[in-house]
Short mmCIF file of C-alpha atoms in Angstrom, two decimals:
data_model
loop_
_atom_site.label_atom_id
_atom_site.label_comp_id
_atom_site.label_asym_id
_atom_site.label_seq_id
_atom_site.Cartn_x
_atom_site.Cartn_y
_atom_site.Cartn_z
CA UNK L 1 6.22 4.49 -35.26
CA UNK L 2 2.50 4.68 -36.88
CA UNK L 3 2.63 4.60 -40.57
CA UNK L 4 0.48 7.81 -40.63
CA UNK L 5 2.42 9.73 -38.05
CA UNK L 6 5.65 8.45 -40.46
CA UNK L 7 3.71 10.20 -43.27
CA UNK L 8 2.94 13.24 -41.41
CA UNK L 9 6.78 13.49 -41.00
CA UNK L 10 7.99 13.04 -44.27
CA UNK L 11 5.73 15.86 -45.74
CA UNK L 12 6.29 18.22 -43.02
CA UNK L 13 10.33 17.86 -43.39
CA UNK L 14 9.56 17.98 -47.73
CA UNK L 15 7.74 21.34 -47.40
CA UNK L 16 10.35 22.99 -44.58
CA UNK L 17 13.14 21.94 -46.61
CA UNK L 18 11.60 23.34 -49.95
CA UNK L 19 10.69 26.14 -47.97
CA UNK L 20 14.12 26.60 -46.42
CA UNK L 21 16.17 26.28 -49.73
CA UNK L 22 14.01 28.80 -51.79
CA UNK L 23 14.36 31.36 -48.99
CA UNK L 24 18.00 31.20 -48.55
CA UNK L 25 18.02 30.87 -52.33
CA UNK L 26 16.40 34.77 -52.64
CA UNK L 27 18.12 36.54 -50.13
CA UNK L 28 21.60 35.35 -51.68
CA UNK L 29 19.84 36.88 -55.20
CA UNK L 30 18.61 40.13 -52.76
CA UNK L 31 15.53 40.24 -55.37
CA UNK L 32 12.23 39.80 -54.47
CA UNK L 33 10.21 36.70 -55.90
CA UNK L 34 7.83 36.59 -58.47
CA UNK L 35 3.95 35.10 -57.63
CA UNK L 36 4.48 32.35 -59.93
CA UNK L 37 8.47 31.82 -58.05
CA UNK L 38 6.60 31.50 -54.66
CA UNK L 39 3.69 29.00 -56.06
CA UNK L 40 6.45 26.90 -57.17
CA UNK L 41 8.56 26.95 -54.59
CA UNK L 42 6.15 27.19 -51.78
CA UNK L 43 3.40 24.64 -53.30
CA UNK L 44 4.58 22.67 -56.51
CA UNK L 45 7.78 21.98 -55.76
CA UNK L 46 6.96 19.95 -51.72
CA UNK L 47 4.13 18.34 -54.08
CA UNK L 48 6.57 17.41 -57.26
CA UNK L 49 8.91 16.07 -54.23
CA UNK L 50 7.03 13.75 -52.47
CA UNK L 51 5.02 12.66 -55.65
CA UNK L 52 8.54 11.79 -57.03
CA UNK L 53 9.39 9.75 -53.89
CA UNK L 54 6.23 7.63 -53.76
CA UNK L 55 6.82 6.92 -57.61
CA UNK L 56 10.12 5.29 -56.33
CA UNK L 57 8.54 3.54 -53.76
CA UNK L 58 6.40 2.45 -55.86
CA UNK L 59 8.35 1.14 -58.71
CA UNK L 60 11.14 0.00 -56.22
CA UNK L 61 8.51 -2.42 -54.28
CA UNK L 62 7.75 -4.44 -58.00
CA UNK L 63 11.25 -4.67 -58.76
CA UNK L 64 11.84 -6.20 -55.43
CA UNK L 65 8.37 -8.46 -56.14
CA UNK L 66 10.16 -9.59 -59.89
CA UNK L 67 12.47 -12.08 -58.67
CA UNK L 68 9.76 -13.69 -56.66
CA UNK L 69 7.37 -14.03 -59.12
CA UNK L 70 10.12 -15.52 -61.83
CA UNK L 71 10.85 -18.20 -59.36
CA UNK L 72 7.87 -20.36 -59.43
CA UNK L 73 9.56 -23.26 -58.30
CA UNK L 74 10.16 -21.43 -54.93
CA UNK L 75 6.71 -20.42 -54.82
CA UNK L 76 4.61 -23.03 -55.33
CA UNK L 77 6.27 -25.25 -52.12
CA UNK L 78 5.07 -21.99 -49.92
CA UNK L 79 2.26 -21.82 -51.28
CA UNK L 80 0.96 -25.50 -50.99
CA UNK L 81 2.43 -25.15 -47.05
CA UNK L 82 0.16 -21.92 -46.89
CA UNK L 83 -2.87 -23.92 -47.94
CA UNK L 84 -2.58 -26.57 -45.85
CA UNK L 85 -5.13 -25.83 -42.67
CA UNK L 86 -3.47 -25.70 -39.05
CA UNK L 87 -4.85 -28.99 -36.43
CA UNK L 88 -8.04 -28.25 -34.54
CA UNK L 89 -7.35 -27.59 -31.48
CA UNK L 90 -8.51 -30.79 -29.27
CA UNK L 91 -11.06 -30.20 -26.07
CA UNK L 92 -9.62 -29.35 -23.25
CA UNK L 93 -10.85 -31.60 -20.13
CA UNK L 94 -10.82 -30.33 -16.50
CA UNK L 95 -10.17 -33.62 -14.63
CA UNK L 96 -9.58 -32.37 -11.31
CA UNK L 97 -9.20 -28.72 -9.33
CA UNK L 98 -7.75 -28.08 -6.44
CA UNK L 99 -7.72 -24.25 -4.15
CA UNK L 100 -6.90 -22.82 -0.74
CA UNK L 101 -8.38 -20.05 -0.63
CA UNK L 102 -9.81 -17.50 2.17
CA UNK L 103 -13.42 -18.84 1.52
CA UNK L 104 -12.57 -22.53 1.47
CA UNK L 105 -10.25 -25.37 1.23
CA UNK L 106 -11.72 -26.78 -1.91
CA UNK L 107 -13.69 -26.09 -4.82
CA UNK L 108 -16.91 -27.42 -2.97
CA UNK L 109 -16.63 -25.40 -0.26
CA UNK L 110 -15.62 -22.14 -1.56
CA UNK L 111 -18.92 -22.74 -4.03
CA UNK L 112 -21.22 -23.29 -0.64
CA UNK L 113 -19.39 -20.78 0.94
CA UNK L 114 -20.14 -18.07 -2.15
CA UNK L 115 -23.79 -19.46 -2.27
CA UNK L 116 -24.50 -19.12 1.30
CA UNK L 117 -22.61 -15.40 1.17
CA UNK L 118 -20.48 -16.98 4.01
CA UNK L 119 -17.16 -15.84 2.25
CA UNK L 120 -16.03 -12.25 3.10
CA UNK L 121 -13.01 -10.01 3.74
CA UNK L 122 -12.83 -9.29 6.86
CA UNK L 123 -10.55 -6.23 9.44
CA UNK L 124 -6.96 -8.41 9.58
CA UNK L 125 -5.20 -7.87 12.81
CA UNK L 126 -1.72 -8.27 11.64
CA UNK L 127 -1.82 -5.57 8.55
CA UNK L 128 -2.62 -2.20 9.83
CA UNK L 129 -3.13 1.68 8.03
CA UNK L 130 -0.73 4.22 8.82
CA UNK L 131 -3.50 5.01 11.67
CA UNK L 132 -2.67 2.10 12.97
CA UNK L 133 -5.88 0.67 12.17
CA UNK L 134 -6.92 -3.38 10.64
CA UNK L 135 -7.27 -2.98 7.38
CA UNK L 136 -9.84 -5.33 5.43
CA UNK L 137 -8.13 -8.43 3.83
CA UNK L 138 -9.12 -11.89 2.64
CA UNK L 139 -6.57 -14.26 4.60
CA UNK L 140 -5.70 -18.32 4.64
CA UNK L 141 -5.85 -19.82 8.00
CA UNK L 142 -3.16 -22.24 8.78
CA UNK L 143 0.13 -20.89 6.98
CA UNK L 144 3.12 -21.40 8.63
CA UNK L 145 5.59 -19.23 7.37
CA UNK L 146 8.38 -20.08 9.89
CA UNK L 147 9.00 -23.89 8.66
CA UNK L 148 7.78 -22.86 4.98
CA UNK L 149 11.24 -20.59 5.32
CA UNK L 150 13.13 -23.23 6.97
CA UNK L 151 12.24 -25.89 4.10
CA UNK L 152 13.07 -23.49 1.50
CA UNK L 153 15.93 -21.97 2.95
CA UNK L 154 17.20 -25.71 3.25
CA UNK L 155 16.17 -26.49 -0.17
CA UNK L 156 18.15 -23.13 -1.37
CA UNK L 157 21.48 -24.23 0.22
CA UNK L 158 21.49 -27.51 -1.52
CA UNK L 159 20.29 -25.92 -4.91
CA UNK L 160 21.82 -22.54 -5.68
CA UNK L 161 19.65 -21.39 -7.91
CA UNK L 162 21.14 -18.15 -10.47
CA UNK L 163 21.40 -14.82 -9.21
CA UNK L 164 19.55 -15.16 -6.27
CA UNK L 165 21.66 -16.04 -2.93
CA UNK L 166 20.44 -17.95 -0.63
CA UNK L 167 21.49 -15.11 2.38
CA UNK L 168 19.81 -12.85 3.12
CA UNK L 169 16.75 -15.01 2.47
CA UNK L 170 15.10 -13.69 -0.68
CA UNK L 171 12.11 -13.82 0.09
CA UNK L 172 9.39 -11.88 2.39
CA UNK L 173 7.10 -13.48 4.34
CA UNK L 174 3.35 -13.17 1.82
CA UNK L 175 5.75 -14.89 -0.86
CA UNK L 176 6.24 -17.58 1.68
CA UNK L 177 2.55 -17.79 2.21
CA UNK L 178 2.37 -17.95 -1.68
CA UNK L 179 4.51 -21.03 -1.70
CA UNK L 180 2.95 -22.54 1.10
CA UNK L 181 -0.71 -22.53 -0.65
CA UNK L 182 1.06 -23.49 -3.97
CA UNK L 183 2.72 -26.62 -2.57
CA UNK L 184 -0.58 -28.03 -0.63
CA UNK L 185 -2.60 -27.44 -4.03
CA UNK L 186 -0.11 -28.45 -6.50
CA UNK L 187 0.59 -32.02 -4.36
CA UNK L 188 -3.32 -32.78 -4.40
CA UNK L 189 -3.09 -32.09 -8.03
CA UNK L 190 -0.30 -34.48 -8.75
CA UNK L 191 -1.66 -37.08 -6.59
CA UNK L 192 -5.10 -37.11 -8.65
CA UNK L 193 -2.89 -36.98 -11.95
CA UNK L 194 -1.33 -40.05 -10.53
CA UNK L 195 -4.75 -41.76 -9.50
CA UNK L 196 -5.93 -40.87 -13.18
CA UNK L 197 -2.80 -42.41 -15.26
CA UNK L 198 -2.04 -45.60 -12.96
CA UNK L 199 -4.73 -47.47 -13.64
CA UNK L 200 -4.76 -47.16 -17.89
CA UNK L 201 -1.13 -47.65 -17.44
CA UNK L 202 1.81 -49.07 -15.62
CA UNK L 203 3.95 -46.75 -13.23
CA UNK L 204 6.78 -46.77 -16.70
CA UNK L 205 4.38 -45.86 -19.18
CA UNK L 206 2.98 -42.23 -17.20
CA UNK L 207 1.82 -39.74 -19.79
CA UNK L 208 4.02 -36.72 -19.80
CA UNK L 209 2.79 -34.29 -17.26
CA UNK L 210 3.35 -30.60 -17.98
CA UNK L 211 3.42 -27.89 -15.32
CA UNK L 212 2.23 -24.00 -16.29
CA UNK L 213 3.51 -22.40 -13.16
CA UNK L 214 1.89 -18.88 -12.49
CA UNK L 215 4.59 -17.03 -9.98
CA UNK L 216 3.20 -13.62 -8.29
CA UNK L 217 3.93 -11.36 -10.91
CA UNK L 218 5.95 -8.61 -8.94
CA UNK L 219 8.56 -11.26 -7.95
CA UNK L 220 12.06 -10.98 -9.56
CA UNK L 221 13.22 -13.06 -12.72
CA UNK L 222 15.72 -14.78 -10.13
CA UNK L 223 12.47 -15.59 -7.39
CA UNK L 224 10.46 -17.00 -11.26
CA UNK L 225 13.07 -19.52 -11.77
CA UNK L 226 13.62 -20.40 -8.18
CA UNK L 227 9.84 -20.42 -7.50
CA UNK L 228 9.42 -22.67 -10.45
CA UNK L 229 12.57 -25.19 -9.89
CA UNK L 230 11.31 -25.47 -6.28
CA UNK L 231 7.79 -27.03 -7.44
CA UNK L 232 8.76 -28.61 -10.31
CA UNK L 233 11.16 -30.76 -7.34
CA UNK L 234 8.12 -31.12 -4.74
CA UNK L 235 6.40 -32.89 -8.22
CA UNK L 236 9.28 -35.19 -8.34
CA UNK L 237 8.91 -35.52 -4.81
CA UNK L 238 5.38 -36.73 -4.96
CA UNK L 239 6.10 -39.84 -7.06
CA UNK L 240 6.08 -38.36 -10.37
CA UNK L 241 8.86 -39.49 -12.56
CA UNK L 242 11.51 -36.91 -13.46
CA UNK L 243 11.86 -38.06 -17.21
CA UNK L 244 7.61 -38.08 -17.61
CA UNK L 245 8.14 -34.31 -16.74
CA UNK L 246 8.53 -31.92 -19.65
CA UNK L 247 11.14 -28.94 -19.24
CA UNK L 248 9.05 -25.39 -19.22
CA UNK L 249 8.56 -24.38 -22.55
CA UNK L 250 9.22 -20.22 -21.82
CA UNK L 251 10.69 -18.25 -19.91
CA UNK L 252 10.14 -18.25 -15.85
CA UNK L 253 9.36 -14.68 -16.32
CA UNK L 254 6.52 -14.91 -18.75
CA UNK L 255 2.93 -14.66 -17.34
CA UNK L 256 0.26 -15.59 -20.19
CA UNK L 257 -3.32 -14.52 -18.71
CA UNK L 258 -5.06 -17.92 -17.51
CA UNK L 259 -7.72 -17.80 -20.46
CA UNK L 260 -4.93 -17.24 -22.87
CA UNK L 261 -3.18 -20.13 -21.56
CA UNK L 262 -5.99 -22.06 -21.66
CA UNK L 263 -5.83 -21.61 -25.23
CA UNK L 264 -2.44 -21.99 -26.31
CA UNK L 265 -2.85 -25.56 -24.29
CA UNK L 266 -5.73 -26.36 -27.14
CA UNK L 267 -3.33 -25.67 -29.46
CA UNK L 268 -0.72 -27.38 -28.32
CA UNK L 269 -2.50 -30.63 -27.94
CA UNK L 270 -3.34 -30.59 -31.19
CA UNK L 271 -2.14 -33.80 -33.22
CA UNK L 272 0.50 -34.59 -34.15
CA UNK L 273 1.52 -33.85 -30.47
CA UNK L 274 1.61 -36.92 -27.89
CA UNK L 275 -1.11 -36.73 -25.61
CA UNK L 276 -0.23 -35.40 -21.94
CA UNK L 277 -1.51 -34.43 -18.67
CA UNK L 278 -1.40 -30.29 -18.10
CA UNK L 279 -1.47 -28.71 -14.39
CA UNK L 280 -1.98 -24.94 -14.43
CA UNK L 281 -0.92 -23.49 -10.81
CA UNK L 282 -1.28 -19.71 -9.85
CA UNK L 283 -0.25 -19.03 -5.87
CA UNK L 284 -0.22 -15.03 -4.64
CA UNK L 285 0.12 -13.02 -1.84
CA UNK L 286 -1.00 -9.50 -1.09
CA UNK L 287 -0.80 -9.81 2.49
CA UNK L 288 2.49 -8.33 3.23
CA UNK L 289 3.53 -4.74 4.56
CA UNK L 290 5.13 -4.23 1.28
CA UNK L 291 2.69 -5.26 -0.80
CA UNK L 292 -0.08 -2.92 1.15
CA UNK L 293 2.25 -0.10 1.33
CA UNK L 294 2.71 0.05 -2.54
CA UNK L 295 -1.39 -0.18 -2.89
CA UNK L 296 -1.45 2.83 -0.45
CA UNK L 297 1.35 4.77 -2.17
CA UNK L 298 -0.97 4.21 -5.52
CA UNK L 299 -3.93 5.03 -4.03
CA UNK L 300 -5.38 1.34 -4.91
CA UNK L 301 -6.03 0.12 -1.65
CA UNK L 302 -9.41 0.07 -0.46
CA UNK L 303 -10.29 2.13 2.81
CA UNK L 304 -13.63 3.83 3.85
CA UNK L 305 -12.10 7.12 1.76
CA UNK L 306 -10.94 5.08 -1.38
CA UNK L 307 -13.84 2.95 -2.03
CA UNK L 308 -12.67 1.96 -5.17
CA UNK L 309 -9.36 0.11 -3.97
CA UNK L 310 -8.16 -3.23 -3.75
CA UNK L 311 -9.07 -5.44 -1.33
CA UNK L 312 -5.71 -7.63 -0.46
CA UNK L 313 -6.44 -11.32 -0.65
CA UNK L 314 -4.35 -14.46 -0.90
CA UNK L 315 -4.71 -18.16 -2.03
CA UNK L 316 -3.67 -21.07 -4.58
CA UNK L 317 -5.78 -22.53 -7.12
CA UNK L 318 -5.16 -25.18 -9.82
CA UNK L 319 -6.86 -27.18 -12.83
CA UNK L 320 -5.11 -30.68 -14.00
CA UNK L 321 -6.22 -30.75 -17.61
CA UNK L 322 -6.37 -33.74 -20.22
CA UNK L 323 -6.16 -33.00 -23.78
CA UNK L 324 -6.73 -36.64 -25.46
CA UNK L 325 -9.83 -37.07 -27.32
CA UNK L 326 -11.99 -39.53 -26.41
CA UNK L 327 -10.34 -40.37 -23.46
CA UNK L 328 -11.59 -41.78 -20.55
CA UNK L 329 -11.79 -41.37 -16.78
CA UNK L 330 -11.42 -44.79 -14.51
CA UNK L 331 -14.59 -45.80 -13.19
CA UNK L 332 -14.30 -44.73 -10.17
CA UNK L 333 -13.27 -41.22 -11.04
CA UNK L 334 -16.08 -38.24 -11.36
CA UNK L 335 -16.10 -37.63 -15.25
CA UNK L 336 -13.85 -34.93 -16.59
CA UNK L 337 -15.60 -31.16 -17.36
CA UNK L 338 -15.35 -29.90 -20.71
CA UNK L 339 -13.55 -26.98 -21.22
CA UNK L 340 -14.78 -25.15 -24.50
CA UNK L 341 -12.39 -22.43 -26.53
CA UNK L 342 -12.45 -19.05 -24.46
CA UNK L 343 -12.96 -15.87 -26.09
CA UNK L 344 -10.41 -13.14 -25.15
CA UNK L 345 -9.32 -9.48 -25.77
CA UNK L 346 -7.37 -6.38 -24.35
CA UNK L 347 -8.87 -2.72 -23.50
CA UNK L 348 -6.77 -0.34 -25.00
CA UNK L 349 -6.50 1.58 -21.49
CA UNK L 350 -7.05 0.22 -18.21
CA UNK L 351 -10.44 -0.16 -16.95
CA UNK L 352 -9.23 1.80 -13.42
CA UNK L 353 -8.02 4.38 -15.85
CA UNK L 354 -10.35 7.84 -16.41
CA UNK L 355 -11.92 7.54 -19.29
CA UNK L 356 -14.29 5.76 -21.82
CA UNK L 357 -13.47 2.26 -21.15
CA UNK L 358 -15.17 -0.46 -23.51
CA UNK L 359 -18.05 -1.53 -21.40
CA UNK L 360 -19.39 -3.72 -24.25
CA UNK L 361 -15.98 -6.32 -24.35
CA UNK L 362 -17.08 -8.96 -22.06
CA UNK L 363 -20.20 -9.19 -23.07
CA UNK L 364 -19.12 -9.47 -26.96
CA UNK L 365 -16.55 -12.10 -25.70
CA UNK L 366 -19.25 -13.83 -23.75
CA UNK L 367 -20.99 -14.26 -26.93
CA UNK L 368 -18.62 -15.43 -28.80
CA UNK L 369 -17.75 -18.12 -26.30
CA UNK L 370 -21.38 -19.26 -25.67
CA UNK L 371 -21.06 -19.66 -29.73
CA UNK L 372 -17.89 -21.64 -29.64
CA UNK L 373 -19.90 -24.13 -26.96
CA UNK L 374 -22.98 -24.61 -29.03
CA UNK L 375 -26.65 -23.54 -28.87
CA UNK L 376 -27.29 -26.10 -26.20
CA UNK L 377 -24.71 -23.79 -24.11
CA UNK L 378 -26.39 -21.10 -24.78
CA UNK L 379 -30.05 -22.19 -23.60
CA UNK L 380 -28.16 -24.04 -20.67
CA UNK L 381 -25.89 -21.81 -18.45
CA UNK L 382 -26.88 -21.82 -14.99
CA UNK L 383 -24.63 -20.13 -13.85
CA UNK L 384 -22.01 -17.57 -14.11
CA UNK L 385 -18.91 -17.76 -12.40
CA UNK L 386 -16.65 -14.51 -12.65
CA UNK L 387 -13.13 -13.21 -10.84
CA UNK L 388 -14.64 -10.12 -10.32
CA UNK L 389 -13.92 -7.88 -7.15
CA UNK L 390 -15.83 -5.55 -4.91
CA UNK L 391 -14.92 -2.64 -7.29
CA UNK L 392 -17.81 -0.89 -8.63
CA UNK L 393 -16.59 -0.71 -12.13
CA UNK L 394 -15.43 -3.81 -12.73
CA UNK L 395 -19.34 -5.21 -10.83
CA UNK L 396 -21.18 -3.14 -13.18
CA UNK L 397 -19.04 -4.41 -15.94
CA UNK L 398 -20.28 -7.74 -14.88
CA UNK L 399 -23.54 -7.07 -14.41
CA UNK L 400 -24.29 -5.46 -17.68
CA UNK L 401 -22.56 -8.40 -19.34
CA UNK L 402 -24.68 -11.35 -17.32
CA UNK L 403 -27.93 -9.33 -17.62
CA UNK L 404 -27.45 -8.53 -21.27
CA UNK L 405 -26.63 -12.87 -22.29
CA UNK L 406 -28.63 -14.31 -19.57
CA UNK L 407 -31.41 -12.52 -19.05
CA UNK L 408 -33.12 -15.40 -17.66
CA UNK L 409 -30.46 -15.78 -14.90
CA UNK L 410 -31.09 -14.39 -11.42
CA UNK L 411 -27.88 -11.58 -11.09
CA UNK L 412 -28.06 -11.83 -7.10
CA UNK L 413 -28.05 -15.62 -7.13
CA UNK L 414 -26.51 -16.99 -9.99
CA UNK L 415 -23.49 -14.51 -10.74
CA UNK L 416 -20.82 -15.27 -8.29
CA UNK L 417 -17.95 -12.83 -7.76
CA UNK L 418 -14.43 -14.81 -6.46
CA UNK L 419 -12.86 -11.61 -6.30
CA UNK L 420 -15.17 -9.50 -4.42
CA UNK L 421 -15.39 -12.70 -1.70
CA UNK L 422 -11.81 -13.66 -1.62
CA UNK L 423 -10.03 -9.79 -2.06
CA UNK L 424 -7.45 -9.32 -5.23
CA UNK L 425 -5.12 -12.16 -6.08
CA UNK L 426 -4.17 -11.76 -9.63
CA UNK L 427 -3.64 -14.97 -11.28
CA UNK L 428 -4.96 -17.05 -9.01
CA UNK L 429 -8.37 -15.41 -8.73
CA UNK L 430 -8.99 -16.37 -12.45
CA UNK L 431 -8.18 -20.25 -11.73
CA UNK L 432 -10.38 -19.90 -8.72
CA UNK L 433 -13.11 -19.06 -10.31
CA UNK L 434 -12.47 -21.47 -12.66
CA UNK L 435 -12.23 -24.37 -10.48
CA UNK L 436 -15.23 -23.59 -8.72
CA UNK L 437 -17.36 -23.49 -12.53
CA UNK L 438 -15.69 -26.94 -12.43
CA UNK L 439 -17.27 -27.81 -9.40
CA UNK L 440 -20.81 -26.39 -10.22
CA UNK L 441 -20.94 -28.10 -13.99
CA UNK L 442 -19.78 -31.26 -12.08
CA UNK L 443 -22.66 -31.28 -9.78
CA UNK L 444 -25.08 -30.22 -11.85
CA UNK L 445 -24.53 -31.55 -15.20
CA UNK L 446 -24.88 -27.68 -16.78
CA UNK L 447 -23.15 -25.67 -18.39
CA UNK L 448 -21.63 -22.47 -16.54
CA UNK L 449 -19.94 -19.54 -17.96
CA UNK L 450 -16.77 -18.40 -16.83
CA UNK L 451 -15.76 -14.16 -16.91
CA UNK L 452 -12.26 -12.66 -16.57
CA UNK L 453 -12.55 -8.87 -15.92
CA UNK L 454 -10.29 -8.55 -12.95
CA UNK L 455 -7.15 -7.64 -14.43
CA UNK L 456 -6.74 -3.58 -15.74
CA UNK L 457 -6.45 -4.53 -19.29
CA UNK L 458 -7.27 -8.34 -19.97
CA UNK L 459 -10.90 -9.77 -20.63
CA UNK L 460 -11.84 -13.31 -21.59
CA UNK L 461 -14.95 -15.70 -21.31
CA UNK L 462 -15.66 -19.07 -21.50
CA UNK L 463 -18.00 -22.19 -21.48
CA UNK L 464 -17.12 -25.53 -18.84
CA UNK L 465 -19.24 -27.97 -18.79
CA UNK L 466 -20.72 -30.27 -18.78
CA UNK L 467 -19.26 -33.92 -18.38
CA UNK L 468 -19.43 -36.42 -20.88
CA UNK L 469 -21.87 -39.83 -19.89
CA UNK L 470 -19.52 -41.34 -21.51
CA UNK L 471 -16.57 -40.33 -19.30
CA UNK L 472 -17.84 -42.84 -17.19
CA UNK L 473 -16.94 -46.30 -19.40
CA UNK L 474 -14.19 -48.28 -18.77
CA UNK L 475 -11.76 -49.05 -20.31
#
């Protein structure tokens, strides 16, 4: 409860049971009360109450604070801990992305697709209205979901996994889909961390890899840990060793946003922590009958008389990160992307909500990222890479951010929208976007800027880019 609402409480119940006393008090006397009876039962008395129990609080708080401050042996131990300053985070690298997603197979083509405007939703002939009409999704070309359910089904009887059984299958077919894009991006991702570690080390002496796993987030708890366990085996499969490959350090279940993330990996890799290799995978589905029907029952999906609805999209998308400083990239590898410290923050209400939402949040947090990349950043974006969807709030949210930092920056040409190309994917629309500001500061040697305003309630902004010259020395 709020502390002022508390407060509002506590005198309200003071006064009514003043109030409540003193009248039962004079009708047991049947004699009426005096003006000076009812000022000081009606107004001093509450007062003299609650005066009386702040007094206690009061004096009750520095008896409980004497003890502490006669022990300054205790103290000073806490004290010197307090003072000592936390690591710096170390710079994040982005040595590889990989994506499948509806407007390319990799981060080069979805960023020629986005530039050419060849990347679209489009009328889908296998999800129809309850007209029986297509309905406009962003789909993946290529998925099949019968032997993606005969692997895992396979997999399932030779690994229960907890409260899930294995029949019926437990899973529909757009999570199927999920984990079919997943596999394909997480494999090239392993297979690059591979062709990064091997040749600074001996196959014995890989860096620990860690895997941030982003599951669609309206699967169960159960479908989490199975989802997870099933990866984390195909990354065994691929030729990384089982003991280089740290446990997950929370829960199945928990979904940080990707910027968030992104920052608790700086952290992380802070010394004294060994240095490691990091893959961040988001895979989703919102092509599924389900999945449209409970966008229809909410009025969220998008149809000539709901124009602000979701467009269903699906995909996979994935960054493998490096958090040693200094380190460098074999000579024959393109030069890791700097990732600079993202600025992030929460709307108090959902931006599809009615009402005054904060317009003015991205582009604060856009600021403060530029700042945490450095005035060369700043004077060097060139462009502006965003998860943004077709939705008109969330474009002019985008807009009014780009044009109000980069003025200088053409909005039709240089401000790309992931989500308004590729339809509503959650998670993986963030990395997306991501991966292709990878691409961009890769080819280009600039720095781009990264937005998050896809989610309801979740903002965030950041700098990549751009690579290091001397990524390039050997070593």
């Amino acid at each position: 409860m709020r502390p002022w609402l508390r407060r509002c409480l506590l005198s309200v119940s003071v006064f009514a049971l003043s109030w409540t006393g003193a009248i039962a008090y004079w009708r047991d006397s049947t004699r009426m009360p005096t003006p000076g009876e009812l000022a000081g039962a009606m107004l001093a008395l509450p007062l003299a109450l609650l005066l009386l129990l702040w007094l206690g609080k009061k004096v009750l708080a520095r008896l409980l604070a004497g003890p502490a401050l006669a022990a300054p042996g205790l103290a000073a131990p806490l004290q010197a801990e307090a003072a000592t300053p936390p690591a710096a985070p170390v710079p994040l690298h982005i040595v590889a992305a990989s994506l499948r997603m509806p407007g390319g197979a990799t981060p080069s083509e979805l960023l020629a697709a986005m530039h050419s405007r060849q990347s679209r939703p489009a009328l889908d002939s296998q999800l129809l209205d309850e007209d029986g009409y297509p309905l406009l999704c962003a789909r993946v070309d290529g998925i099949d979901e019968e032997l993606q359910q005969q692997l895992l089904a396979a997999w399932l009887r030779e690994h229960p996994q907890a409260d899930l059984a294995s029949e019926p299958f437990p899973f529909n077919p757009e999570d199927l889909r999920a984990l079919a894009l997943g596999a394909v991006v997480l494999a090239e991702l392993v297979d690059e961390a591979l062709q990064h570690a091997l040749p600074a080390s001996p196959a014995s002496a890989l860096p620990m890899l860690r895997l941030h796993l982003l599951m669609p987030a309206s699967w169960s708890a159960a479908q989490h840990q199975a989802g997870d366990a099933w990866l984390r085996q195909l990354t065994r499969e691929q030729g990384w060793p089982a003991q280089q490959l740290l446990p997950p350090t929370e829960p199945a279940t928990r979904q940080l946003a990707p910027f968030v993330l992104l920052n608790q990996l700086a952290g992380h890799a802070a010394p004294p922590q060994p240095p490691c290799l990091s893959i961040v995978l988001a895979c989703d589905s919102h092509l599924g009958e389900l999945r449209v029907h409970v966008l229809a029952s909410q009025g969220q999906l998008f149809s000539a008389s709901q124009a602000h609805g979701q467009i269903p999209g699906e995909g996979a998308a994935g960054l493998l990160l490096l958090a040693i400083p200094g380190a460098t990239a074999p000579p024959d590898e393109p030069a890791p992307v700097l990732l600079h410290r993202a600025a992030t923050g929460e709307l108090p209400q959902g931006a599809s909500q009615r009402g005054a939402a904060d317009k003015n949040m991205l582009a604060d947090l856009g600021r403060q990222a530029l700042a945490a990349a450095g005035d060369e950043a700043t004077a060097g974006i060139a462009l502006v890479s965003a998860d943004t969807d077709q939705r008109a709030n969330r474009m002019l949210e985008l807009m009014q951010c780009a044009a109000a930092l980069l003025p200088q920056l053409d909005l039709g040409e240089q401000v790309l929208s992931v989500g308004a190309a590729c339809g509503q994917c959650g998670a993986v629309t963030t990395l997306a976007a991501l991966a292709m500001a990878r691409q961009a500061a890769a080819d280009d040697g600039a720095h781009v800027l990264c937005l998050s305003n896809l989610d309801p309630l979740q903002r965030g902004a950041l700098v990549i880019g751009p690579p290091a010259k001397s990524s390039h020395s050997t070593t």
